[in-house]
mmCIF file of C-alpha atoms and ligand atoms in Angstrom:
data_model
loop_
_atom_site.group_PDB
_atom_site.id
_atom_site.type_symbol
_atom_site.label_atom_id
_atom_site.label_comp_id
_atom_site.label_asym_id
_atom_site.label_seq_id
_atom_site.Cartn_x
_atom_site.Cartn_y
_atom_site.Cartn_z
ATOM 1 C CA MET M 145 -2.701 15.308 14.820
ATOM 2 C CA GLY M 146 0.947 15.475 13.893
ATOM 3 C CA GLU M 147 2.728 14.526 10.719
ATOM 4 C CA VAL M 148 4.018 10.971 10.566
ATOM 5 C CA LEU M 149 5.619 11.252 7.154
ATOM 6 C CA LYS M 150 7.259 14.194 5.487
ATOM 7 C CA ILE M 151 8.805 14.094 2.039
ATOM 8 C CA GLU M 152 10.700 17.214 1.042
ATOM 9 C CA HIS M 153 11.942 17.904 -2.477
ATOM 10 C CA LEU M 154 12.640 14.261 -3.174
ATOM 11 C CA SER M 155 14.323 13.452 -6.475
ATOM 12 C CA LYS M 156 15.423 10.042 -7.638
ATOM 13 C CA SER M 157 17.266 8.987 -10.780
ATOM 14 C CA TYR M 158 18.270 5.687 -12.311
ATOM 15 C CA GLU M 159 21.506 6.370 -14.182
ATOM 16 C CA ASP M 160 20.756 9.763 -15.780
ATOM 17 C CA ILE M 161 17.013 9.300 -15.936
ATOM 18 C CA LYS M 162 15.040 11.240 -13.379
ATOM 19 C CA VAL M 163 12.066 9.140 -12.260
ATOM 20 C CA LEU M 164 10.975 11.306 -9.308
ATOM 21 C CA ASP M 165 11.261 15.042 -9.630
ATOM 22 C CA ASP M 166 10.991 17.367 -6.639
ATOM 23 C CA ILE M 167 8.287 15.500 -4.736
ATOM 24 C CA SER M 168 7.006 17.063 -1.510
ATOM 25 C CA ILE M 169 4.248 15.401 0.502
ATOM 26 C CA SER M 170 3.366 15.416 4.159
ATOM 27 C CA VAL M 171 1.017 12.926 5.709
ATOM 28 C CA LYS M 172 -0.770 13.301 9.032
ATOM 29 C CA ALA M 173 -1.529 10.490 11.459
ATOM 30 C CA GLY M 174 -4.610 8.581 10.330
ATOM 31 C CA GLU M 175 -4.582 10.052 6.842
ATOM 32 C CA VAL M 176 -5.174 7.857 3.790
ATOM 33 C CA LEU M 177 -3.352 9.027 0.711
ATOM 34 C CA VAL M 178 -4.096 7.407 -2.620
ATOM 35 C CA ILE M 179 -1.480 7.716 -5.348
ATOM 36 C CA VAL M 180 -2.583 7.257 -8.934
ATOM 37 C CA GLY M 181 -0.987 7.781 -12.300
ATOM 38 C CA PRO M 182 -0.086 6.029 -15.525
ATOM 39 C CA SER M 183 2.256 3.065 -15.632
ATOM 40 C CA GLY M 184 5.893 4.124 -15.282
ATOM 41 C CA CYS M 185 5.118 7.478 -13.651
ATOM 42 C CA GLY M 186 7.105 6.571 -10.514
ATOM 43 C CA LYS M 187 4.490 5.284 -8.046
ATOM 44 C CA SER M 188 6.414 2.166 -6.989
ATOM 45 C CA THR M 189 9.681 4.067 -6.877
ATOM 46 C CA LEU M 190 8.102 6.640 -4.573
ATOM 47 C CA LEU M 191 6.905 3.956 -2.132
ATOM 48 C CA ARG M 192 10.285 2.248 -2.281
ATOM 49 C CA CYS M 193 12.052 5.531 -1.488
ATOM 50 C CA ILE M 194 9.734 6.081 1.495
ATOM 51 C CA ASN M 195 10.418 2.558 2.720
ATOM 52 C CA GLY M 196 14.192 3.036 2.423
ATOM 53 C CA LEU M 197 14.545 0.414 -0.311
ATOM 54 C CA GLU M 198 16.112 2.940 -2.673
ATOM 55 C CA ASP M 199 18.708 5.594 -2.141
ATOM 56 C CA ILE M 200 17.668 9.057 -3.148
ATOM 57 C CA GLN M 201 19.672 11.747 -4.939
ATOM 58 C CA ASP M 202 18.029 14.845 -3.554
ATOM 59 C CA GLY M 203 15.691 15.800 -0.777
ATOM 60 C CA LYS M 204 14.635 14.170 2.414
ATOM 61 C CA VAL M 205 12.201 11.577 3.733
ATOM 62 C CA SER M 206 11.356 11.707 7.439
ATOM 63 C CA ILE M 207 9.172 9.085 9.062
ATOM 64 C CA GLU M 208 8.030 8.842 12.612
ATOM 65 C CA GLY M 209 8.376 5.145 13.336
ATOM 66 C CA ARG M 210 8.393 2.174 11.023
ATOM 67 C CA THR M 211 6.813 1.554 7.649
ATOM 68 C CA GLY M 212 5.221 -1.666 6.490
ATOM 69 C CA MET M 213 4.863 -2.454 2.807
ATOM 70 C CA VAL M 214 2.612 -4.814 0.882
ATOM 71 C CA PHE M 215 3.450 -5.593 -2.740
ATOM 72 C CA GLN M 216 1.594 -6.948 -5.737
ATOM 73 C CA SER M 217 3.348 -10.297 -5.239
ATOM 74 C CA TYR M 218 2.898 -11.510 -1.701
ATOM 75 C CA ASP M 219 6.203 -13.413 -1.381
ATOM 76 C CA LEU M 220 5.217 -15.661 1.513
ATOM 77 C CA PHE M 221 7.745 -18.359 2.381
ATOM 78 C CA PRO M 222 6.390 -21.521 0.716
ATOM 79 C CA HIS M 223 7.863 -23.961 3.247
ATOM 80 C CA MET M 224 6.307 -22.171 6.228
ATOM 81 C CA SER M 225 2.717 -22.233 7.440
ATOM 82 C CA VAL M 226 0.636 -19.068 7.559
ATOM 83 C CA LEU M 227 1.305 -18.692 11.268
ATOM 84 C CA GLN M 228 5.051 -19.293 10.816
ATOM 85 C CA ASN M 229 5.171 -16.703 8.036
ATOM 86 C CA LEU M 230 3.482 -14.182 10.318
ATOM 87 C CA MET M 231 5.607 -14.908 13.374
ATOM 88 C CA LEU M 232 9.007 -14.915 11.693
ATOM 89 C CA ALA M 233 9.852 -11.206 11.698
ATOM 90 C CA PRO M 234 8.321 -10.349 15.100
ATOM 91 C CA LEU M 235 10.375 -13.146 16.675
ATOM 92 C CA LYS M 236 13.633 -12.779 14.735
ATOM 93 C CA VAL M 237 13.729 -9.036 14.093
ATOM 94 C CA GLN M 238 11.764 -7.613 16.994
ATOM 95 C CA LYS M 239 12.722 -10.348 19.493
ATOM 96 C CA ARG M 240 9.209 -10.454 20.855
ATOM 97 C CA ARG M 241 7.791 -13.237 23.010
ATOM 98 C CA LYS M 242 6.477 -16.218 21.101
ATOM 99 C CA ASP M 243 3.215 -16.654 23.024
ATOM 100 C CA GLU M 244 2.382 -12.961 22.696
ATOM 101 C CA VAL M 245 3.154 -12.901 18.945
ATOM 102 C CA LYS M 246 1.130 -16.074 18.336
ATOM 103 C CA LYS M 247 -1.845 -14.617 20.132
ATOM 104 C CA GLU M 248 -1.648 -11.434 18.090
ATOM 105 C CA ALA M 249 -1.220 -13.322 14.804
ATOM 106 C CA GLU M 250 -4.299 -15.418 15.567
ATOM 107 C CA ALA M 251 -6.364 -12.369 16.460
ATOM 108 C CA MET M 252 -5.299 -10.603 13.255
ATOM 109 C CA LEU M 253 -6.072 -13.671 11.138
ATOM 110 C CA GLU M 254 -9.510 -13.764 12.698
ATOM 111 C CA ARG M 255 -10.084 -10.134 11.760
ATOM 112 C CA VAL M 256 -9.285 -10.834 8.092
ATOM 113 C CA GLY M 257 -11.391 -13.988 8.069
ATOM 114 C CA LEU M 258 -8.558 -16.504 7.928
ATOM 115 C CA SER M 259 -8.561 -18.223 11.316
ATOM 116 C CA SER M 260 -9.125 -21.601 9.710
ATOM 117 C CA LYS M 261 -6.029 -21.228 7.515
ATOM 118 C CA LYS M 262 -3.406 -20.609 10.176
ATOM 119 C CA ASN M 263 -1.743 -23.996 9.798
ATOM 120 C CA ASN M 264 -2.012 -24.130 6.020
ATOM 121 C CA TYR M 265 0.862 -23.506 3.629
ATOM 122 C CA PRO M 266 0.768 -20.673 1.069
ATOM 123 C CA ARG M 267 0.213 -23.075 -1.863
ATOM 124 C CA GLN M 268 -3.046 -24.176 -0.203
ATOM 125 C CA LEU M 269 -4.393 -20.606 -0.263
ATOM 126 C CA SER M 270 -6.038 -18.570 -3.002
ATOM 127 C CA GLY M 271 -4.400 -15.390 -4.232
ATOM 128 C CA GLY M 272 -6.794 -13.246 -2.211
ATOM 129 C CA GLN M 273 -6.121 -15.265 0.928
ATOM 130 C CA LYS M 274 -2.353 -15.008 0.422
ATOM 131 C CA GLN M 275 -2.619 -11.267 -0.032
ATOM 132 C CA ARG M 276 -4.619 -10.963 3.193
ATOM 133 C CA VAL M 277 -1.886 -12.924 4.979
ATOM 134 C CA ALA M 278 0.700 -10.562 3.473
ATOM 135 C CA ILE M 279 -1.231 -7.594 4.873
ATOM 136 C CA VAL M 280 -1.296 -9.185 8.331
ATOM 137 C CA ARG M 281 2.432 -9.865 8.024
ATOM 138 C CA ALA M 282 3.010 -6.131 7.544
ATOM 139 C CA LEU M 283 0.555 -5.146 10.304
ATOM 140 C CA ILE M 284 1.984 -7.412 12.964
ATOM 141 C CA MET M 285 5.198 -5.367 12.941
ATOM 142 C CA HIS M 286 3.125 -2.391 14.168
ATOM 143 C CA PRO M 287 4.209 0.052 11.482
ATOM 144 C CA GLU M 288 3.323 3.721 11.826
ATOM 145 C CA VAL M 289 2.687 3.982 8.082
ATOM 146 C CA LEU M 290 1.431 1.272 5.722
ATOM 147 C CA LEU M 291 2.366 1.314 2.044
ATOM 148 C CA PHE M 292 0.317 -0.652 -0.496
ATOM 149 C CA ASP M 293 1.620 -1.068 -4.030
ATOM 150 C CA GLU M 294 -1.111 -2.337 -6.365
ATOM 151 C CA VAL M 295 -1.908 -5.174 -4.005
ATOM 152 C CA THR M 296 -4.916 -6.362 -6.016
ATOM 153 C CA ALA M 297 -3.352 -6.048 -9.471
ATOM 154 C CA ALA M 298 -2.379 -9.716 -9.740
ATOM 155 C CA LEU M 299 -5.620 -11.108 -8.313
ATOM 156 C CA ASP M 300 -8.549 -12.672 -10.113
ATOM 157 C CA PRO M 301 -11.473 -10.230 -10.113
ATOM 158 C CA GLU M 302 -13.543 -12.205 -7.610
ATOM 159 C CA MET M 303 -10.754 -11.905 -5.019
ATOM 160 C CA VAL M 304 -10.167 -8.183 -5.327
ATOM 161 C CA ARG M 305 -13.097 -7.252 -3.058
ATOM 162 C CA GLU M 306 -11.992 -9.357 -0.076
ATOM 163 C CA VAL M 307 -8.580 -7.682 -0.090
ATOM 164 C CA LEU M 308 -9.953 -4.163 -0.563
ATOM 165 C CA ASP M 309 -12.365 -4.803 2.336
ATOM 166 C CA VAL M 310 -9.417 -5.548 4.615
ATOM 167 C CA ILE M 311 -7.818 -2.239 3.627
ATOM 168 C CA LEU M 312 -11.111 -0.380 4.165
ATOM 169 C CA ASP M 313 -11.263 -1.933 7.640
ATOM 170 C CA LEU M 314 -7.740 -0.596 8.331
ATOM 171 C CA ALA M 315 -8.898 2.889 7.342
ATOM 172 C CA LYS M 316 -11.706 2.586 9.887
ATOM 173 C CA GLN M 317 -9.048 1.786 12.490
ATOM 174 C CA ASN M 318 -7.367 5.091 11.575
ATOM 175 C CA LYS M 319 -4.207 3.569 10.145
ATOM 176 C CA THR M 320 -2.005 5.938 8.186
ATOM 177 C CA MET M 321 -1.741 4.571 4.663
ATOM 178 C CA LEU M 322 -0.311 5.367 1.245
ATOM 179 C CA ILE M 323 -2.108 3.337 -1.370
ATOM 180 C CA VAL M 324 -1.148 2.910 -5.013
ATOM 181 C CA THR M 325 -4.090 1.442 -6.896
ATOM 182 C CA HIS M 326 -5.886 1.294 -10.212
ATOM 183 C CA GLU M 327 -9.196 0.500 -8.498
ATOM 184 C CA MET M 328 -10.750 3.921 -8.937
ATOM 185 C CA ALA M 329 -14.031 3.327 -7.095
ATOM 186 C CA PHE M 330 -12.040 2.029 -4.133
ATOM 187 C CA ALA M 331 -9.603 4.943 -4.375
ATOM 188 C CA ARG M 332 -12.426 7.400 -4.230
ATOM 189 C CA ALA M 333 -14.088 5.660 -1.296
ATOM 190 C CA ILE M 334 -10.998 5.320 0.876
ATOM 191 C CA ALA M 335 -8.917 8.418 0.089
ATOM 192 C CA ASP M 336 -8.664 11.458 2.295
ATOM 193 C CA ARG M 337 -6.399 12.882 -0.388
ATOM 194 C CA VAL M 338 -5.422 11.908 -3.906
ATOM 195 C CA ILE M 339 -2.059 12.485 -5.511
ATOM 196 C CA PHE M 340 -1.813 12.221 -9.273
ATOM 197 C CA LEU M 341 1.701 11.564 -10.525
ATOM 198 C CA GLU M 342 2.925 11.827 -14.068
ATOM 199 C CA GLY M 343 6.488 11.672 -15.306
ATOM 200 C CA GLY M 344 7.763 11.632 -11.733
ATOM 201 C CA LYS M 345 6.027 14.871 -10.807
ATOM 202 C CA ILE M 346 2.999 15.654 -8.688
ATOM 203 C CA ILE M 347 0.383 17.011 -11.084
ATOM 204 C CA GLU M 348 -2.503 17.148 -8.604
ATOM 205 C CA ASP M 349 -2.662 16.859 -4.811
ATOM 206 C CA THR M 350 -6.270 17.296 -3.858
ATOM 207 C CA SER M 351 -9.463 15.887 -2.330
ATOM 208 C CA PRO M 352 -11.047 12.773 -3.879
ATOM 209 C CA ALA M 353 -14.209 14.719 -4.732
ATOM 210 C CA GLN M 354 -12.231 17.359 -6.585
ATOM 211 C CA PHE M 355 -10.004 14.848 -8.329
ATOM 212 C CA PHE M 356 -12.689 12.474 -9.516
ATOM 213 C CA ASP M 357 -15.492 14.966 -10.240
ATOM 214 C CA ASP M 358 -13.611 17.952 -11.472
ATOM 215 C CA PRO M 359 -9.889 17.346 -12.041
ATOM 216 C CA ARG M 360 -7.996 20.585 -12.535
ATOM 217 C CA THR M 361 -5.593 19.411 -15.200
ATOM 218 C CA GLU M 362 -6.159 18.036 -18.683
ATOM 219 C CA ARG M 363 -3.704 15.255 -17.875
ATOM 220 C CA ALA M 364 -5.788 14.031 -14.971
ATOM 221 C CA LYS M 365 -8.965 14.224 -17.071
ATOM 222 C CA LYS M 366 -7.318 12.166 -19.758
ATOM 223 C CA PHE M 367 -6.033 9.635 -17.237
ATOM 224 C CA LEU M 368 -9.447 9.253 -15.608
ATOM 225 C CA SER M 369 -11.184 8.853 -18.952
ATOM 226 C CA THR M 370 -9.337 5.546 -19.393
ATOM 227 C CA PHE M 371 -11.286 4.084 -16.459
ATOM 228 C CA GLU M 372 -14.941 3.266 -16.455
ATOM 229 C CA TYR M 373 -14.965 2.870 -12.739
ATOM 230 C CA GLU M 374 -18.444 4.140 -11.996
ATOM 231 C CA LYS M 375 -20.131 1.942 -14.543
ATOM 232 C CA VAL M 376 -18.151 -1.109 -13.514
ATOM 233 C CA HIS M 377 -18.807 -0.795 -9.797
ATOM 234 C CA GLU M 378 -22.440 0.266 -9.731
HETATM 235 P P1 LIG O 23 5.049 2.855 -11.683
HETATM 236 O O1 LIG O 23 5.068 2.083 -10.409
HETATM 237 O O2 LIG O 23 4.329 4.157 -11.597
HETATM 238 O O3 LIG O 23 4.537 2.045 -12.837
HETATM 239 P P2 LIG O 23 7.933 2.781 -11.405
HETATM 240 O O4 LIG O 23 8.178 3.516 -10.159
HETATM 241 O O5 LIG O 23 7.998 1.296 -11.344
HETATM 242 O O6 LIG O 23 6.547 3.248 -12.057
HETATM 243 O O7 LIG O 23 8.973 3.250 -12.498
HETATM 244 C C1 LIG O 23 9.227 4.599 -12.795
HETATM 245 C C2 LIG O 23 10.276 4.698 -13.886
HETATM 246 O O8 LIG O 23 11.525 4.243 -13.390
HETATM 247 C C3 LIG O 23 9.970 3.849 -15.103
HETATM 248 O O9 LIG O 23 10.367 4.545 -16.237
HETATM 249 C C4 LIG O 23 10.819 2.632 -14.911
HETATM 250 O O10 LIG O 23 11.163 2.056 -16.128
HETATM 251 C C5 LIG O 23 12.021 3.193 -14.178
HETATM 252 N N1 LIG O 23 12.648 2.204 -13.268
HETATM 253 C C6 LIG O 23 12.049 1.594 -12.222
HETATM 254 N N2 LIG O 23 12.895 0.792 -11.556
HETATM 255 C C7 LIG O 23 14.089 0.904 -12.205
HETATM 256 C C8 LIG O 23 15.396 0.313 -12.014
HETATM 257 N N3 LIG O 23 15.636 -0.530 -11.008
HETATM 258 N N4 LIG O 23 16.359 0.669 -12.884
HETATM 259 C C9 LIG O 23 16.126 1.524 -13.898
HETATM 260 N N5 LIG O 23 14.940 2.110 -14.133
HETATM 261 C C10 LIG O 23 13.928 1.802 -13.296
HETATM 262 MG MG1 LIG O 24 4.395 0.197 -9.934
#
């Protein structure tokens, strides 16, 4: 399988502060990359650079096809129904046929367990339901690479699972994904590869087994010791 995303020597600064420092990553089709690291280490900035939301000072990002991004805040349009939210970009941006887009939106809602909510407005949905709609909104644009930035961080604990299950289902469908998360049990279960960032640099780029069982660096050990993920999820 070929590479769908290649990041070469990417550096990014805000004013004179370097927040990403010589980042190189390549991602193959169907690969799931989990990015972890302490707050402020540059995870969101990295996803935003990949998605073209930020200009970069050095290096290069090459993507085969489109990216779709899902954020911590779902940002659905409040005055539009679920179905209208989903259909907006495919109709306006991609100029696709309405009947075809509607059919696809309904099928995708079914897959995430939200068929009955298609005519509801965002305010009538729980946080977990809104986040699942936001994931469908990204998927319906048929991106080559999906980027998830702490999509469960703002959810009540009982809604985290339903959103993570949707992402696990996407992994089963061989979607290429970059996932920033603090859910360590989930990270371990879904990752093909884990990248540990600190201070804008890649400290580890390794397998989940290696990273979680036997991290090479003291920094990663220290970071992992702040989570009690095994106890919590068993
Ligand atoms: P993370 O997602 O890992 O918590 P971020 O990528 O959001 O980290 O931020 C990385 C660093 O860049 C932080 O020090 C943050 O304060 C800084 N930063 C992020 N966005 C901006 C911005 N728009 N202007 C200036 N500094 C920023
Ligand atoms: Mg962030």
